[in-house]
Short mmCIF file of C-alpha atoms and ligand atoms in Angstrom, two decimals:
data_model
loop_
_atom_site.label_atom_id
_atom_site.label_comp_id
_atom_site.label_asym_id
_atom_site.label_seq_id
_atom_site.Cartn_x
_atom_site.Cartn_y
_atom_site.Cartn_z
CA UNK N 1 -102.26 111.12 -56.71
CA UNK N 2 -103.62 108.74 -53.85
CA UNK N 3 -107.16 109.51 -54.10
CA UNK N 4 -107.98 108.22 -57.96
CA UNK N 5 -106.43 104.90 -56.09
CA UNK N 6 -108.68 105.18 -53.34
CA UNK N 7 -111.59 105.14 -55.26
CA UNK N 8 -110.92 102.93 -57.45
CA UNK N 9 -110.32 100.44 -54.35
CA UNK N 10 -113.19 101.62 -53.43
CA UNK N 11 -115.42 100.81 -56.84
CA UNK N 12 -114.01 97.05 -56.87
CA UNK N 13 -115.10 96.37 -53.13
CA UNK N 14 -118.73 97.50 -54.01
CA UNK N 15 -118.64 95.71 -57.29
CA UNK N 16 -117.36 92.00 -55.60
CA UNK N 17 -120.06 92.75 -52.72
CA UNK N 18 -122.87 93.23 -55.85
CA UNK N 19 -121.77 90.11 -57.40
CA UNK N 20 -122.02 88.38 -54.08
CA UNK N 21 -125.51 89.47 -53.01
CA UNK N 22 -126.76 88.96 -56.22
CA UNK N 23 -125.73 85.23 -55.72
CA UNK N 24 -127.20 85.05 -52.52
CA UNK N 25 -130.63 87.10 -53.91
CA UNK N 26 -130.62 84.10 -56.36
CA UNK N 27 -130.35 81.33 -53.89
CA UNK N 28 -132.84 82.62 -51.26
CA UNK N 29 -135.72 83.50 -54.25
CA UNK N 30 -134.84 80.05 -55.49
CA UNK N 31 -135.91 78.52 -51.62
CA UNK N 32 -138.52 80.83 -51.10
CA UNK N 33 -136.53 82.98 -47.87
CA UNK N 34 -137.13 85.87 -47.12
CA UNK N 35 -134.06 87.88 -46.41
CA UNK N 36 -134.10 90.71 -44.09
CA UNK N 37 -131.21 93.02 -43.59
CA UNK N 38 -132.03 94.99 -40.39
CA UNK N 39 -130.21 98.36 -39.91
CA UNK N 40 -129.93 101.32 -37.50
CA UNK N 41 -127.96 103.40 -35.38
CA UNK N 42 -126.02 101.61 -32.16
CA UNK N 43 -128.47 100.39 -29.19
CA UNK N 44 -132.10 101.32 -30.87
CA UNK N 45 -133.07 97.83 -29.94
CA UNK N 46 -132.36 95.73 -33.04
CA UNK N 47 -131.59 92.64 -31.21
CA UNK N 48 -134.44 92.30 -28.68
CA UNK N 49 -136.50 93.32 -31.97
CA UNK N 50 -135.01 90.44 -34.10
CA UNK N 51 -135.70 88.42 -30.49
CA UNK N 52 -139.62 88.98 -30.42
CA UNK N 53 -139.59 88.63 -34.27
CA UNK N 54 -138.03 85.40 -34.72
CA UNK N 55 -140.32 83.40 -31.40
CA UNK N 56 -143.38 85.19 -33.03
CA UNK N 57 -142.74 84.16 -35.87
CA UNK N 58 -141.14 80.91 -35.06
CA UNK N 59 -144.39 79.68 -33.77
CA UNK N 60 -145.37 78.76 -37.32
CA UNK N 61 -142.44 79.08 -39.40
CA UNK N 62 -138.94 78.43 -39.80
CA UNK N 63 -136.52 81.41 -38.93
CA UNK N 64 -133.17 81.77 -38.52
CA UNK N 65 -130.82 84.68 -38.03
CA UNK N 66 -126.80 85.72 -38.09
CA UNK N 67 -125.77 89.15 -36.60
CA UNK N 68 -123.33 91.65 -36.91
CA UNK N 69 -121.21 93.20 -34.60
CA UNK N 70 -117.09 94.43 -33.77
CA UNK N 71 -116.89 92.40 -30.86
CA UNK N 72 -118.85 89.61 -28.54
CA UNK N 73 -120.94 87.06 -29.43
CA UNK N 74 -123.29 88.62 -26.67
CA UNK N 75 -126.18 89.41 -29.59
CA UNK N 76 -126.40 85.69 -31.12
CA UNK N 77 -126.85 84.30 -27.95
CA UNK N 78 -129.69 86.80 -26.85
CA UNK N 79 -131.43 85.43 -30.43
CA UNK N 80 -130.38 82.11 -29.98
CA UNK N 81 -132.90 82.35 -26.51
CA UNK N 82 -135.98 82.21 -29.32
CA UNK N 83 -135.13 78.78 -30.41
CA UNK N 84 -134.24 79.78 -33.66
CA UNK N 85 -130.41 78.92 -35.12
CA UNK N 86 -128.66 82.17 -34.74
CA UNK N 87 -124.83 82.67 -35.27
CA UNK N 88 -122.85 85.73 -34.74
CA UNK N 89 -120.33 87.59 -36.98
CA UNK N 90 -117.84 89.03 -35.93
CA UNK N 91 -116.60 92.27 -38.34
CA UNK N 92 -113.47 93.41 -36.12
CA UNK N 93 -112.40 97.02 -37.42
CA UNK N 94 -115.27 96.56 -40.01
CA UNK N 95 -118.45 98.84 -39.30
CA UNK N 96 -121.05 96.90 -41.37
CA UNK N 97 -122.14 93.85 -43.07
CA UNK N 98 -120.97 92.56 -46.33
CA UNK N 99 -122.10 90.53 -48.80
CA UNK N 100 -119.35 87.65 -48.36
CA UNK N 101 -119.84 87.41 -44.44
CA UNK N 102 -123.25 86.58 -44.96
CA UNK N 103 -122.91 84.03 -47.36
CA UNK N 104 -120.14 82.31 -44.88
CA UNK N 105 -122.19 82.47 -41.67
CA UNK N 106 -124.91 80.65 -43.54
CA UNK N 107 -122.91 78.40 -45.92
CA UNK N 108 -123.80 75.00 -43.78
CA UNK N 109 -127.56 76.03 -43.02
CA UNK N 110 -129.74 74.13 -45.81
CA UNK N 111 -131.98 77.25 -47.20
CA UNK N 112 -134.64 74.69 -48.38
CA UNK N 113 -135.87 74.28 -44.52
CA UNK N 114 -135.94 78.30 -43.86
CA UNK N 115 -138.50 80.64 -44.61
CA UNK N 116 -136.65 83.51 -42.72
CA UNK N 117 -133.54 84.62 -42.82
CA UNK N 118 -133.16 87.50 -40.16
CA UNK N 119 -129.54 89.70 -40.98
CA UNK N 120 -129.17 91.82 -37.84
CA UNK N 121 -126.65 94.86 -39.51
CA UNK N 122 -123.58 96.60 -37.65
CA UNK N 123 -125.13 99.49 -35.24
CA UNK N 124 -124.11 102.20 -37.87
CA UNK N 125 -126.11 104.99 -39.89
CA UNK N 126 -123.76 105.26 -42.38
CA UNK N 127 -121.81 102.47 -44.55
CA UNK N 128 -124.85 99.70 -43.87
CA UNK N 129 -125.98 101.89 -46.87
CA UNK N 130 -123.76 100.82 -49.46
CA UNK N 131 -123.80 96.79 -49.10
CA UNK N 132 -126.52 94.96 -50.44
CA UNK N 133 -126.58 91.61 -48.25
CA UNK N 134 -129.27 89.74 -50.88
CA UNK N 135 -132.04 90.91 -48.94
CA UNK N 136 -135.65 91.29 -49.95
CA UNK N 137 -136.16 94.06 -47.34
CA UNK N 138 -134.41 96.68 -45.45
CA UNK N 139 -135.58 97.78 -42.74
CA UNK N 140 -134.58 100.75 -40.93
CA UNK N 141 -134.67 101.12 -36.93
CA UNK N 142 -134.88 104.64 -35.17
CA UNK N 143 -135.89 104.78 -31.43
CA UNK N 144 -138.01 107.25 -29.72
CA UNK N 145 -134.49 108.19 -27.40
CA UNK N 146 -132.79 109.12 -29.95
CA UNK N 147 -134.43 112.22 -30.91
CA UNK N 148 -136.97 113.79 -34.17
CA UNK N 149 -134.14 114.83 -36.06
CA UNK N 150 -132.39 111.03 -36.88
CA UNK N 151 -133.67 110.95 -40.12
CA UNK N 152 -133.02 114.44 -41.57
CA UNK N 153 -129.42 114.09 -40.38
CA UNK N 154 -128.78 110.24 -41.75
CA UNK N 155 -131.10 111.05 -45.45
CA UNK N 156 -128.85 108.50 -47.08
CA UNK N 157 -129.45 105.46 -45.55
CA UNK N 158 -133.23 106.02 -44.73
CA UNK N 159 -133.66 106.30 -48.45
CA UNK N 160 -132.63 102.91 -48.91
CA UNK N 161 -134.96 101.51 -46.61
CA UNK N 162 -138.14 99.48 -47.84
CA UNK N 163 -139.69 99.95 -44.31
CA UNK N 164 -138.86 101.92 -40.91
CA UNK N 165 -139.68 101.09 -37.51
CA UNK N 166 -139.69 103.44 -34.57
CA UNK N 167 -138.88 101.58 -31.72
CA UNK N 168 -138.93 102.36 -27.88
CA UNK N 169 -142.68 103.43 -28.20
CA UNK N 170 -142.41 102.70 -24.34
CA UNK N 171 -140.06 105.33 -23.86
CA UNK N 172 -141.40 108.20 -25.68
CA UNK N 173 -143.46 109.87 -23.02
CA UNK N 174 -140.43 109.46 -20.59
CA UNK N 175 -137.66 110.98 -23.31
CA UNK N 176 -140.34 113.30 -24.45
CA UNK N 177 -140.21 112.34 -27.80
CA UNK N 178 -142.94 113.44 -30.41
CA UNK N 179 -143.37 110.32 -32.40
CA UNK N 180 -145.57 112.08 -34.82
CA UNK N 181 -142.60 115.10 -35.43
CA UNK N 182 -140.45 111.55 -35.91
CA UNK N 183 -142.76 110.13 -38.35
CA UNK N 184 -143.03 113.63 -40.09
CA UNK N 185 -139.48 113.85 -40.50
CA UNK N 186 -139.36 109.79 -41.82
CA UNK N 187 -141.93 110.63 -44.49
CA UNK N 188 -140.10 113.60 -45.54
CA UNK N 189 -136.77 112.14 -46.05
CA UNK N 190 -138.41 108.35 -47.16
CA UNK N 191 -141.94 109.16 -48.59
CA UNK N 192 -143.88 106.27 -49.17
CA UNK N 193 -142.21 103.66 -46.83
CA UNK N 194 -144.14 101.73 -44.40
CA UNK N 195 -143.93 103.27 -41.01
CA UNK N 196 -144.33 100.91 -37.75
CA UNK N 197 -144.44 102.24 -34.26
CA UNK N 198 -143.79 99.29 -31.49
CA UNK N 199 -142.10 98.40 -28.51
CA UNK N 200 -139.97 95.03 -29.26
CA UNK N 201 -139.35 95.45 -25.55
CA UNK N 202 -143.34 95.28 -24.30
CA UNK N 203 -144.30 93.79 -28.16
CA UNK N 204 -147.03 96.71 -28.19
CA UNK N 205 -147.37 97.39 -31.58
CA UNK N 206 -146.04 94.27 -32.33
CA UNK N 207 -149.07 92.78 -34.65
CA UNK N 208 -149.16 95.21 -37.78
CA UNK N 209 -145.07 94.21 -38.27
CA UNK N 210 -145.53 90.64 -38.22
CA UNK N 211 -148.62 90.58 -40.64
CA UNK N 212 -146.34 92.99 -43.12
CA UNK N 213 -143.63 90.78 -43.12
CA UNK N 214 -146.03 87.23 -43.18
CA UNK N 215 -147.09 89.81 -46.45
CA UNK N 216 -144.60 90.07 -48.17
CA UNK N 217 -143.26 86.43 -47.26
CA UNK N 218 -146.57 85.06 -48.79
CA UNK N 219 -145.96 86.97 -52.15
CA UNK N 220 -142.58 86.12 -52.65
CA UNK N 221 -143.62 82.54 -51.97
CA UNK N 222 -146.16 82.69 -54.71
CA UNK N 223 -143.18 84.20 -56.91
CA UNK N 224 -144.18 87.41 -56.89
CA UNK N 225 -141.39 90.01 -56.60
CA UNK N 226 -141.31 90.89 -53.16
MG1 MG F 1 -127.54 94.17 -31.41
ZN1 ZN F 2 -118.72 100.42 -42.43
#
């Protein structure tokens, strides 16, 4: 008898979190930011990533970020070393993002003077999946330590990603990783995507990233769908 409860529980949280980022979708299209929900697996490097991103592309335009994590504010004040306004959330027991955390961590920040909104997801391969945050993008980290097979075990969330990095580039000779085996395996399970190899730690590989998300940036500007 419990589990017809459970799911529909279930259904109602996903269908107040839709509502939500479909608010939030409205008000960043309306000032022109581009949202950017960042996910991957725990320690691939999203925030020293989200770090290079946001002073690269601080130096001529306005960024900002919030990130997500159980416990310590440790993250926002690594990003809040670029200059940019960063602000941590804080989930507790809760192993992603949701719509509604977003949407409180920024509710003082005036949108109209942003033109990047970084989201820095919950380390987690899983749930991320399921909660649209309003982004334009997802992007989807896997690092060269954590071996080729990442993707074919966690299809799900891959396939909701509009772009994958592969981070660590640094590291693969040392881990012996076979980037192009990792790549392989992205295509298979995401064909199509955008596929970046860089270091966010040396910023090797760094250019091609930046110009895809200036990209996209520029078309939604010119109200384009991005
Ligand atoms: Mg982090
Ligand atoms: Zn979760």
């Amino acid at each position: 008898m419990a589990q017809p409860r459970i799911l529909e529980v279930r259904k109602n949280i996903l269908e107040k979190n839709d509502r939500l980022a479909h608010d939030l979708r409205q008000a960043f299209a309306h000032h022109g930011v581009l949202a950017v929900n960042f996910v991957s697996g725990p320690g691939s490097g999203k925030t020293e990533l989200l770090r290079r991103t946001l002073i690269e592309l601080g130096r001529s335009q306005r960024c900002a970020a919030v990130t997500g994590d159980l416990a310590t504010a440790n993250d926002a004040a690594r990003l809040a070393q670029s200059g940019a306004p960063a602000r941590q959330i804080l989930t507790g027991t809760m192993c992603h993002l949701e719509a509604a955390m977003v949407a409180a961590a920024i509710a003082d920040w005036d949108l109209a003077g942003l033109d990047y909104l970084l989201i820095e997801n919950v380390g987690n391969l899983v749930c991320p999946g399921d909660f649209d945050l309003g982004e334009d993008l997802r992007v989807l980290l896997l690092s060269t330590t954590e071996g080729e097979d990442k993707p074919l075990k966690y299809p799900t969330l891959i396939n909701t990603a509009d772009a994958v990095i592969i981070n660590k580039l640094d590291l693969a000779a040392a881990v012996k990783c076979d980037v192009d085996l990792l790549e392989a395996n992205i295509r298979q399970v995401r064909p199509g995507a955008p596929i970046f190899r860089l270091s966010a730690k040396t910023g090797a590989g760094f250019a091609p990233w930046l110009d895809y998300l200036r990209q996209v940036s520029q078309r939604k500007q010119a109200g384009a769908p991005a």
